[in-house]
Coordinates of C-alpha atoms in Angstrom, one line a residue:
Chain A
M1 CA 121.1 89.8 104.5
V2 CA 121.8 89.9 100.8
N3 CA 122.9 93.5 100.4
A4 CA 120.1 94.3 97.9
N5 CA 116.5 95.5 97.8
V6 CA 114.3 92.4 97.3
F7 CA 110.7 92.6 96.0
L8 CA 108.6 89.5 96.3
K9 CA 105.7 88.9 93.9
C10 CA 103.5 86.7 96.1
E11 CA 101.7 84.4 93.7
N12 CA 100.9 82.2 96.8
F13 CA 98.2 84.8 97.3
Q14 CA 96.9 84.3 93.7
R15 CA 93.6 82.3 93.1
V16 CA 94.3 78.6 93.5
G17 CA 97.4 79.6 95.5
A18 CA 99.7 79.8 92.5
F19 CA 100.5 81.7 89.2
K20 CA 99.0 78.9 87.2
F21 CA 95.5 80.6 87.3
R22 CA 96.9 83.3 85.0
G23 CA 97.8 81.1 82.1
A24 CA 94.8 78.8 82.4
F25 CA 92.3 81.6 82.4
N26 CA 94.1 83.3 79.5
A27 CA 94.1 80.1 77.4
I28 CA 90.6 78.7 78.2
S29 CA 88.7 82.0 78.1
Q30 CA 89.9 82.5 74.5
L31 CA 88.8 79.1 73.2
P32 CA 86.1 79.0 70.5
S33 CA 82.6 78.4 72.0
E34 CA 82.4 75.0 70.2
E35 CA 85.5 73.8 72.1
K36 CA 84.3 75.3 75.3
S37 CA 81.0 73.4 75.1
K38 CA 82.9 70.0 74.8
G39 CA 85.3 70.4 77.6
V40 CA 89.0 70.7 78.4
I41 CA 91.6 68.2 79.5
T42 CA 95.0 68.7 81.0
F43 CA 97.9 66.8 82.7
S44 CA 99.6 68.4 85.7
S45 CA 101.4 67.6 88.9
G46 CA 99.2 70.0 90.7
N47 CA 98.8 73.8 90.5
H48 CA 97.9 73.8 86.8
A49 CA 95.3 71.2 87.5
Q50 CA 93.7 73.3 90.1
A51 CA 93.8 76.3 87.8
V52 CA 92.2 74.6 84.9
A53 CA 89.5 73.1 87.3
L54 CA 88.7 76.6 88.7
V55 CA 88.6 78.2 85.3
G56 CA 86.3 75.4 84.2
K57 CA 84.1 76.1 87.1
I58 CA 84.1 79.9 86.5
L59 CA 83.3 79.6 82.8
G60 CA 81.0 76.5 83.1
I61 CA 83.3 74.2 81.1
K62 CA 83.8 70.5 81.9
T63 CA 87.3 69.6 82.9
I64 CA 89.3 66.3 83.1
I65 CA 92.7 66.3 84.9
V66 CA 95.4 63.6 84.4
M67 CA 97.3 63.6 87.6
P68 CA 100.3 61.6 88.9
N69 CA 99.4 59.3 91.8
N70 CA 102.2 60.9 93.9
A71 CA 100.7 64.5 93.6
P72 CA 100.5 66.4 96.9
K73 CA 97.2 65.6 98.6
I74 CA 96.2 69.2 99.0
K75 CA 96.5 69.8 95.3
R76 CA 94.4 66.7 94.4
S77 CA 91.6 67.5 96.9
A78 CA 91.5 71.2 95.8
T79 CA 91.2 70.1 92.2
E80 CA 88.4 67.7 93.0
G81 CA 86.7 70.5 95.0
Y82 CA 86.5 72.6 91.9
G83 CA 84.4 69.8 90.3
A84 CA 87.0 68.4 87.9
E85 CA 87.2 64.7 87.0
I86 CA 90.5 63.2 87.9
I87 CA 92.3 60.4 86.1
E88 CA 95.4 59.0 87.9
Y89 CA 98.6 57.6 86.4
D90 CA 101.9 56.2 87.7
P91 CA 104.7 58.6 86.7
A92 CA 107.3 55.8 87.0
E93 CA 105.5 53.7 84.3
Q94 CA 103.3 56.0 82.2
Q95 CA 103.7 59.2 80.2
R96 CA 101.0 61.6 81.1
E97 CA 101.0 63.2 77.7
E98 CA 100.0 59.9 76.1
I99 CA 97.2 59.3 78.5
A100 CA 95.8 62.8 77.9
K101 CA 96.1 62.3 74.2
R102 CA 94.1 59.1 74.3
I103 CA 91.3 60.7 76.3
R104 CA 91.3 63.8 74.2
K105 CA 90.7 61.6 71.1
E106 CA 88.0 59.6 72.7
K107 CA 86.0 62.6 74.1
G108 CA 86.9 65.5 71.8
Y109 CA 88.1 67.6 74.8
T110 CA 90.6 70.4 74.0
L111 CA 94.0 69.9 75.6
I112 CA 95.2 72.8 77.8
P113 CA 98.9 71.9 78.3
P114 CA 100.6 73.0 81.5
F115 CA 103.2 75.2 79.9
D116 CA 103.9 74.6 76.2
H117 CA 101.2 76.9 74.8
E118 CA 101.4 80.5 73.7
D119 CA 98.3 81.7 75.6
I120 CA 99.5 79.9 78.8
I121 CA 103.0 81.5 78.5
A122 CA 101.4 85.0 77.9
G123 CA 99.2 84.6 80.9
Q124 CA 102.0 83.5 83.3
G125 CA 104.0 86.5 82.2
T126 CA 101.5 88.9 83.7
A127 CA 102.8 88.2 87.2
A128 CA 106.2 89.7 86.3
L129 CA 104.4 92.5 84.4
E130 CA 102.5 93.5 87.5
L131 CA 105.6 93.4 89.6
L132 CA 107.4 95.7 87.2
E133 CA 104.5 98.1 87.0
E134 CA 104.5 98.3 90.8
T135 CA 108.2 98.5 91.4
K136 CA 108.9 100.7 88.3
H137 CA 112.5 99.5 88.1
L138 CA 114.2 96.2 88.7
D139 CA 117.8 95.1 88.0
Y140 CA 117.1 91.4 88.2
L141 CA 114.1 89.1 88.2
L142 CA 114.5 85.5 89.7
V143 CA 112.0 83.0 88.3
P144 CA 111.4 79.3 89.2
C145 CA 111.7 77.0 86.2
G146 CA 109.8 73.8 85.6
G147 CA 108.6 73.5 82.1
G148 CA 109.5 77.1 81.4
G149 CA 106.0 78.6 81.0
L150 CA 106.4 81.0 83.9
L151 CA 110.1 81.7 83.0
S152 CA 109.6 82.4 79.3
G153 CA 106.4 84.4 79.9
S154 CA 108.2 86.5 82.6
A155 CA 111.2 87.0 80.4
I156 CA 109.1 88.3 77.5
A157 CA 107.2 90.6 79.9
V158 CA 110.5 91.9 81.4
K159 CA 112.3 92.5 78.1
G160 CA 109.2 94.4 76.7
F161 CA 109.2 96.6 79.8
N162 CA 112.9 97.2 80.4
S163 CA 115.5 95.4 78.3
K164 CA 118.2 96.1 80.9
C165 CA 116.6 94.0 83.6
K166 CA 118.2 90.6 83.7
V167 CA 116.0 87.5 84.0
I168 CA 117.5 84.5 85.8
G169 CA 115.8 81.1 85.9
I170 CA 116.2 79.0 89.0
E171 CA 116.0 75.2 89.0
P172 CA 116.7 72.5 91.6
E173 CA 120.2 70.9 91.2
V174 CA 118.6 67.4 91.0
A175 CA 116.3 68.5 88.2
D176 CA 118.7 70.6 86.2
D177 CA 117.5 69.7 82.7
A178 CA 116.6 73.3 81.8
V179 CA 120.0 74.6 83.1
K180 CA 121.8 72.1 80.9
S181 CA 119.5 72.8 78.0
F182 CA 120.1 76.6 78.4
R183 CA 123.9 76.1 78.6
T184 CA 124.3 73.6 75.8
K185 CA 121.5 74.9 73.6
V186 CA 120.4 71.2 73.2
L187 CA 117.3 70.0 74.9
H188 CA 118.0 67.9 78.0
R189 CA 115.5 65.7 79.8
V190 CA 115.2 64.4 83.3
K191 CA 112.9 61.6 84.5
N192 CA 110.9 61.9 87.7
P193 CA 113.7 63.9 89.5
P194 CA 113.8 63.5 93.3
T195 CA 113.3 67.2 94.2
I196 CA 111.1 68.5 97.0
A197 CA 110.1 71.2 94.5
D198 CA 107.3 69.2 93.0
G199 CA 106.3 72.0 90.5
T200 CA 109.7 71.5 88.7
R201 CA 109.5 67.7 88.2
T202 CA 108.6 68.2 84.5
T203 CA 110.6 66.2 82.1
S204 CA 112.0 69.1 80.0
L205 CA 111.4 72.5 78.6
G206 CA 108.8 72.5 75.8
K207 CA 108.9 73.0 72.0
I208 CA 107.7 76.5 72.5
T209 CA 109.3 77.4 75.8
F210 CA 112.8 76.2 75.0
P211 CA 113.5 78.6 72.2
L212 CA 111.9 81.4 74.2
V213 CA 114.1 80.7 77.2
L214 CA 117.2 80.7 74.9
K215 CA 116.1 84.0 73.4
Y216 CA 114.9 86.0 76.4
V217 CA 116.4 84.6 79.6
D218 CA 119.8 86.0 80.6
D219 CA 121.1 83.2 82.9
M220 CA 120.0 80.1 84.8
Q221 CA 121.3 78.7 88.1
T222 CA 120.6 75.6 90.2
V223 CA 119.9 75.4 94.0
T224 CA 120.4 72.5 96.4
E225 CA 117.5 70.7 98.1
Q226 CA 118.8 72.0 101.4
S227 CA 118.8 75.6 100.2
I228 CA 115.1 75.2 99.1
I229 CA 114.2 73.9 102.5
D230 CA 116.1 76.7 104.2
A231 CA 114.3 79.3 102.0
V232 CA 110.8 77.8 102.8
K233 CA 111.7 78.1 106.5
F234 CA 113.0 81.7 106.0
L235 CA 109.7 82.7 104.3
F236 CA 107.7 81.0 107.0
F237 CA 109.5 82.3 110.1
R238 CA 110.7 85.7 108.9
M239 CA 108.2 86.7 106.2
K240 CA 105.2 84.8 107.7
L241 CA 104.4 83.5 104.2
V242 CA 103.3 79.9 103.4
V243 CA 105.3 79.1 100.2
E244 CA 105.6 75.7 98.5
P245 CA 109.1 74.4 97.8
S246 CA 108.9 75.3 94.0
G247 CA 107.8 78.8 95.0
A248 CA 110.9 79.3 97.1
L249 CA 113.5 78.7 94.4
G250 CA 114.3 82.3 93.9
M251 CA 114.8 83.0 97.6
A252 CA 116.8 79.8 97.8
A253 CA 119.2 81.2 95.1
L254 CA 119.5 84.5 96.9
L255 CA 119.9 83.3 100.5
S256 CA 122.3 80.5 99.6
G257 CA 124.5 82.7 97.5
A258 CA 123.9 80.6 94.4
V259 CA 123.3 84.0 92.8
K260 CA 125.1 87.1 94.1
L261 CA 123.4 90.2 93.0
N262 CA 123.0 93.9 94.0
G263 CA 120.5 96.5 93.3
R264 CA 116.7 95.9 93.0
I265 CA 115.8 92.3 92.7
G266 CA 112.4 90.9 92.0
V267 CA 111.6 87.4 93.0
I268 CA 108.6 85.5 91.8
I269 CA 107.1 83.5 94.7
S270 CA 105.3 81.1 92.4
G271 CA 102.9 79.4 94.8
G272 CA 101.9 78.3 98.3
N273 CA 100.2 75.0 97.9
V274 CA 102.2 72.8 100.3
D275 CA 100.6 70.0 102.3
A276 CA 100.9 69.4 106.0
E277 CA 103.2 66.5 105.6
T278 CA 105.7 68.3 103.5
M279 CA 105.7 71.5 105.6
M280 CA 106.2 69.4 108.8
M281 CA 109.2 67.7 107.2
I282 CA 110.6 71.1 106.3
L283 CA 109.9 72.7 109.7
S284 CA 111.6 69.7 111.5
A285 CA 114.6 69.7 109.1
Chain B
M1 CA 82.0 80.6 103.9
V2 CA 80.7 83.1 106.5
N3 CA 78.3 85.2 104.3
A4 CA 80.2 88.4 104.9
N5 CA 83.1 90.5 103.5
V6 CA 86.0 89.9 105.7
F7 CA 89.1 92.2 105.8
L8 CA 92.2 91.0 107.6
K9 CA 94.7 93.4 109.2
C10 CA 97.8 91.3 108.9
E11 CA 99.9 92.3 111.9
N12 CA 101.9 89.1 111.3
F13 CA 103.6 91.3 108.6
Q14 CA 104.4 94.0 111.2
R15 CA 107.9 94.5 112.5
V16 CA 108.8 91.8 115.0
G17 CA 105.9 89.8 113.5
A18 CA 103.2 91.3 115.7
F19 CA 101.2 94.5 116.6
K20 CA 103.3 94.9 119.8
F21 CA 105.9 97.0 117.9
R22 CA 103.3 99.8 117.6
G23 CA 102.7 100.3 121.4
A24 CA 106.4 99.8 122.3
F25 CA 107.6 102.4 119.9
N26 CA 104.9 104.9 120.8
A27 CA 105.7 104.5 124.6
I28 CA 109.5 104.3 124.5
S29 CA 110.1 107.0 121.9
Q30 CA 108.2 109.5 124.2
L31 CA 110.2 108.9 127.3
P32 CA 112.3 111.8 128.7
S33 CA 115.9 111.6 127.6
E34 CA 117.0 110.9 131.2
E35 CA 114.9 107.8 131.3
K36 CA 116.1 106.7 127.9
S37 CA 119.7 107.0 129.0
K38 CA 119.2 104.6 131.9
G39 CA 117.3 101.9 130.1
V40 CA 113.9 100.2 130.0
I41 CA 112.6 96.9 131.5
T42 CA 109.5 94.9 130.7
F43 CA 107.8 91.5 131.4
S44 CA 106.2 89.6 128.5
S45 CA 105.3 86.2 127.3
G46 CA 106.9 87.1 124.0
N47 CA 105.8 89.6 121.3
H48 CA 106.0 92.6 123.6
A49 CA 109.4 91.5 124.6
Q50 CA 110.6 91.4 121.0
A51 CA 109.0 94.8 120.4
V52 CA 110.7 96.5 123.4
A53 CA 114.0 94.9 122.4
L54 CA 113.8 96.1 118.8
V55 CA 112.7 99.6 119.8
G56 CA 115.7 99.6 122.3
K57 CA 118.0 98.7 119.4
I58 CA 116.5 101.3 117.1
L59 CA 116.7 104.1 119.6
G60 CA 119.9 103.0 121.3
I61 CA 118.4 102.2 124.7
K62 CA 119.4 99.3 127.0
T63 CA 116.6 96.7 127.5
I64 CA 115.9 94.0 130.1
I65 CA 113.1 91.5 129.5
V66 CA 111.6 89.4 132.2
M67 CA 110.3 86.3 130.4
P68 CA 108.5 83.1 131.5
N69 CA 110.6 79.9 131.1
N70 CA 107.8 78.4 128.9
A71 CA 107.9 81.2 126.4
P72 CA 108.0 80.0 122.7
K73 CA 111.6 79.5 121.7
I74 CA 111.2 81.6 118.5
K75 CA 110.2 84.6 120.6
R76 CA 113.0 84.2 123.1
S77 CA 115.7 83.8 120.5
A78 CA 114.4 86.8 118.5
T79 CA 114.4 88.9 121.6
E80 CA 118.0 87.9 122.3
G81 CA 118.8 88.7 118.7
Y82 CA 117.8 92.3 119.2
G83 CA 120.4 92.6 122.0
A84 CA 118.1 92.5 125.0
E85 CA 119.1 91.0 128.4
I86 CA 116.7 88.3 129.4
I87 CA 115.8 87.3 132.9
E88 CA 113.8 84.0 133.2
Y89 CA 111.1 83.2 135.8
D90 CA 108.8 80.3 136.5
P91 CA 105.2 81.4 135.9
A92 CA 103.9 78.6 138.1
E93 CA 105.7 80.0 141.1
Q94 CA 106.6 83.6 140.5
Q95 CA 104.8 86.8 139.6
R96 CA 106.5 88.6 136.7
E97 CA 105.4 92.0 137.9
E98 CA 107.2 91.6 141.2
I99 CA 110.5 90.5 139.5
A100 CA 110.3 93.4 137.1
K101 CA 109.6 95.8 140.1
R102 CA 112.6 94.6 142.0
I103 CA 115.0 95.0 139.1
R104 CA 113.5 98.3 138.2
K105 CA 114.3 99.6 141.7
E106 CA 117.8 98.2 141.7
K107 CA 118.8 99.6 138.3
G108 CA 116.5 102.6 137.8
Y109 CA 115.2 101.3 134.5
T110 CA 111.8 102.6 133.3
L111 CA 109.1 99.9 133.2
I112 CA 107.3 99.5 129.9
P113 CA 104.4 97.3 130.8
P114 CA 102.9 95.0 128.1
F115 CA 99.5 96.6 128.0
D116 CA 98.4 98.6 131.0
H117 CA 99.9 102.0 129.8
E118 CA 98.2 104.8 127.9
D119 CA 100.9 105.2 125.3
I120 CA 101.0 101.4 124.7
I121 CA 97.2 101.3 124.3
A122 CA 97.3 104.3 121.9
G123 CA 100.0 102.7 119.8
Q124 CA 98.2 99.4 119.5
G125 CA 95.1 101.2 118.3
T126 CA 96.8 102.4 115.2
A127 CA 96.4 98.9 113.6
A128 CA 92.6 99.3 113.7
L129 CA 92.9 102.9 112.6
E130 CA 94.9 101.9 109.5
L131 CA 92.4 99.1 108.6
L132 CA 89.5 101.6 108.9
E133 CA 91.3 104.2 106.8
E134 CA 91.9 101.6 104.1
T135 CA 88.5 99.9 104.2
K136 CA 86.6 103.2 104.7
H137 CA 83.6 101.4 106.4
L138 CA 83.4 98.4 108.6
D139 CA 80.3 97.0 110.5
Y140 CA 82.3 94.9 113.0
L141 CA 85.9 94.6 114.1
L142 CA 87.1 91.4 115.8
V143 CA 90.1 91.8 118.1
P144 CA 92.0 89.2 120.2
C145 CA 92.1 89.9 123.9
G146 CA 94.9 89.1 126.3
G147 CA 95.5 92.0 128.7
G148 CA 93.3 94.3 126.7
G149 CA 95.9 96.7 125.3
L150 CA 95.1 95.9 121.6
L151 CA 91.4 95.5 122.3
S152 CA 90.9 98.9 124.2
G153 CA 93.2 100.7 121.7
S154 CA 91.3 99.3 118.8
A155 CA 88.0 100.2 120.3
I156 CA 89.0 103.8 121.0
A157 CA 90.3 104.1 117.4
V158 CA 87.1 102.5 116.0
K159 CA 84.7 104.6 118.0
G160 CA 86.6 107.8 117.1
F161 CA 86.3 106.9 113.4
N162 CA 82.8 105.5 113.2
S163 CA 80.8 105.0 116.3
K164 CA 78.4 102.6 114.5
C165 CA 81.1 100.0 114.0
K166 CA 80.9 97.3 116.7
V167 CA 84.0 96.1 118.4
I168 CA 84.0 92.5 119.6
G169 CA 86.8 91.1 121.8
I170 CA 87.7 87.4 121.3
E171 CA 89.3 85.3 124.1
P172 CA 90.1 81.6 124.5
E173 CA 87.4 79.7 126.4
V174 CA 90.0 78.3 128.8
A175 CA 91.3 81.9 129.5
D176 CA 88.0 83.7 129.7
D177 CA 88.8 86.2 132.5
A178 CA 88.2 89.2 130.3
V179 CA 84.8 87.9 129.1
K180 CA 83.8 87.3 132.6
S181 CA 85.1 90.7 133.7
F182 CA 83.2 92.3 130.8
R183 CA 79.9 90.6 131.6
T184 CA 80.0 91.0 135.3
K185 CA 81.7 94.4 135.4
V186 CA 84.0 92.9 138.2
L187 CA 87.6 92.1 137.4
H188 CA 88.2 88.3 137.0
R189 CA 91.6 86.7 137.0
V190 CA 92.9 83.4 135.6
K191 CA 96.2 81.8 136.5
N192 CA 98.5 80.4 133.8
P193 CA 95.5 79.2 131.6
P194 CA 96.2 76.1 129.4
T195 CA 95.5 77.8 126.0
I196 CA 97.5 77.4 122.9
A197 CA 97.1 81.1 122.3
D198 CA 100.1 82.1 124.4
G199 CA 99.6 85.8 123.8
T200 CA 96.4 85.6 125.9
R201 CA 97.8 83.9 129.0
T202 CA 97.8 87.2 130.9
T203 CA 96.3 87.1 134.4
S204 CA 93.6 89.7 133.8
L205 CA 92.7 93.0 132.2
G206 CA 94.6 96.0 133.7
K207 CA 93.7 98.9 135.8
I208 CA 93.6 101.1 132.7
T209 CA 92.4 98.6 130.1
F210 CA 89.5 97.2 132.1
P211 CA 87.5 100.5 132.3
L212 CA 88.4 101.2 128.6
V213 CA 87.1 97.8 127.6
L214 CA 83.9 98.3 129.6
K215 CA 83.4 101.8 128.0
Y216 CA 84.3 101.2 124.3
V217 CA 83.9 97.5 123.5
D218 CA 80.5 96.3 122.4
D219 CA 80.7 92.6 123.1
M220 CA 83.1 89.8 124.0
Q221 CA 83.0 86.1 123.0
T222 CA 85.1 83.0 123.7
V223 CA 86.4 80.4 121.3
T224 CA 87.5 76.8 121.9
E225 CA 91.0 75.5 121.6
Q226 CA 89.9 73.3 118.6
S227 CA 88.5 76.3 116.8
I228 CA 91.8 78.2 117.3
I229 CA 93.7 75.3 115.8
D230 CA 91.2 75.1 112.9
A231 CA 91.6 78.8 112.2
V232 CA 95.4 78.6 112.2
K233 CA 95.1 75.8 109.7
F234 CA 92.6 77.7 107.5
L235 CA 94.9 80.8 107.5
F236 CA 97.8 78.5 106.6
F237 CA 96.2 76.4 103.8
R238 CA 93.7 78.8 102.3
M239 CA 95.2 82.2 102.9
K240 CA 98.9 81.2 102.9
L241 CA 99.5 83.2 106.0
V242 CA 101.6 82.1 109.0
V243 CA 99.6 83.2 112.0
E244 CA 100.2 82.4 115.7
P245 CA 97.3 80.9 117.7
S246 CA 96.6 84.2 119.5
G247 CA 96.5 86.0 116.1
A248 CA 93.8 83.6 114.8
L249 CA 91.2 84.3 117.5
G250 CA 89.1 86.5 115.3
M251 CA 89.0 84.0 112.5
A252 CA 88.3 81.2 115.0
A253 CA 85.2 83.2 116.1
L254 CA 84.0 83.7 112.6
L255 CA 84.7 80.2 111.2
S256 CA 83.4 78.3 114.2
G257 CA 80.2 80.4 114.3
A258 CA 81.0 81.7 117.8
V259 CA 80.0 85.0 116.3
K260 CA 77.5 85.2 113.5
L261 CA 77.8 88.5 111.6
N262 CA 77.0 90.0 108.2
G263 CA 78.3 92.9 106.4
R264 CA 81.9 94.2 106.4
I265 CA 83.9 92.5 109.1
G266 CA 87.5 93.6 110.0
V267 CA 89.7 91.0 111.8
I268 CA 92.9 91.9 113.5
I269 CA 95.4 89.1 112.8
S270 CA 97.6 90.2 115.7
G271 CA 100.8 88.2 115.0
G272 CA 102.7 85.4 113.3
N273 CA 105.3 84.3 115.7
V274 CA 104.7 80.6 116.0
D275 CA 107.5 78.2 116.5
A276 CA 108.1 75.0 114.5
E277 CA 106.9 72.7 117.3
T278 CA 103.6 74.4 117.8
M279 CA 102.9 74.7 114.0
M280 CA 103.7 71.0 113.5
M281 CA 101.3 70.1 116.3
I282 CA 98.6 72.3 114.7
L283 CA 99.2 70.9 111.2
S284 CA 99.0 67.3 112.4
A285 CA 95.9 68.0 114.5

């Protein structure tokens, strides 16, 4: 279909159903024991929340998650299932970072941010590393981009393994802050973008991820909402994989022709946490 | 959840999205060249049809498929996509075997039956064989049962590998002809049973599969329609696997408690060809 060999890294099969477990475990497990004993807090639209909650459960650390009131139900209930305390906010009116900051001060919990943290970035990069170790050689790697944690971590892993492999970040067209930031070298922001790919609704790249993306990523491209829907359907019907919209960005870029590549192409399928409502909308589209 | 180690053999990832490719290839590739040059015909509710059509395409052999007019759309269109000629029939009024027999006489095509054929049975058994080779040791293997091709092939493979591993066939409660046949040792039939597991709507076990099931299968159990739906949802939400209702029978038996087992349990996930309509019904159930 795309005249290339395509290798999927199926992070929908990862614990909590997304790559986010990698970064959360890497960051939290390295905290000093004093910080561990107090607890950790984070803000997240979903998969990072579940990851922090599960790592907290595994390591016996209290967790608080600041979560938007429009987060997918499946992500919220899974997070609660791991024993985390959830604090809701309205993304149209409140900044999640500020809420987390306030609680952090009040309770002394350590903040585990969703992407802008070196240990998080290093952890997320292990997905690309594993794919490279398994496939030995790739010409390209396509990576979804929200806040840039997975993208910058992947790019660092790729360039350390084989500097000739090109890393391309993929972002929804209606949430193209990172593409604009990459092209202009000036940080762009987007507010609550109307994309089905809920994992990429982040405001912007971070203080740490933005320079890393500029340094290690070779290119960035956008994909339409329709192409994301088509990719989720392709993965469902042809590959028999349940993939959330954010996780299908790389396949959307390939199948829609937004990127035209030959050779051996790796694609990070970043997660599979899609709720029934969203999948039914996609299947009937 | 079930107090056991469970190993899934994901035949939803097999070519044509189901185990049926194994038997069809094994049977058709062994035909004498004179029969190959004329063509092959089969009757099937879906996955066997796709398998025969694909094998025909791979080996350059003409294929005719006799298919019920209520077959899932996705299976019909995939079969057509492989270049097979499709002849429809009304399962409420016509016997597919008779239609296939008539065309076979008229055109001289070789019949490749969906299950009651030694080469088909041997081919289907390779899924269980691969699972055993990979897991080394299993205490139980759960296998969906329609016409008994997969079940008898799996049981032969299991008993040849490790005679202590118990093989349990799983059938929908509303299509329990094979369970009754197994328990009474007299062949029972069921006509067009109203199960969501369309791969198990076969009338009865076959002349070859029935004695094999009696000889090699250790037990058989039924599962309710609700437990099949619940299992498809579990595989979707927790395992991120797209599995068709028939493919979820083993998990339905485990999760519902229809079978209560400990140790190392293999489960044949027989296929993943579910259409949008059926999956939407399941996700909203």
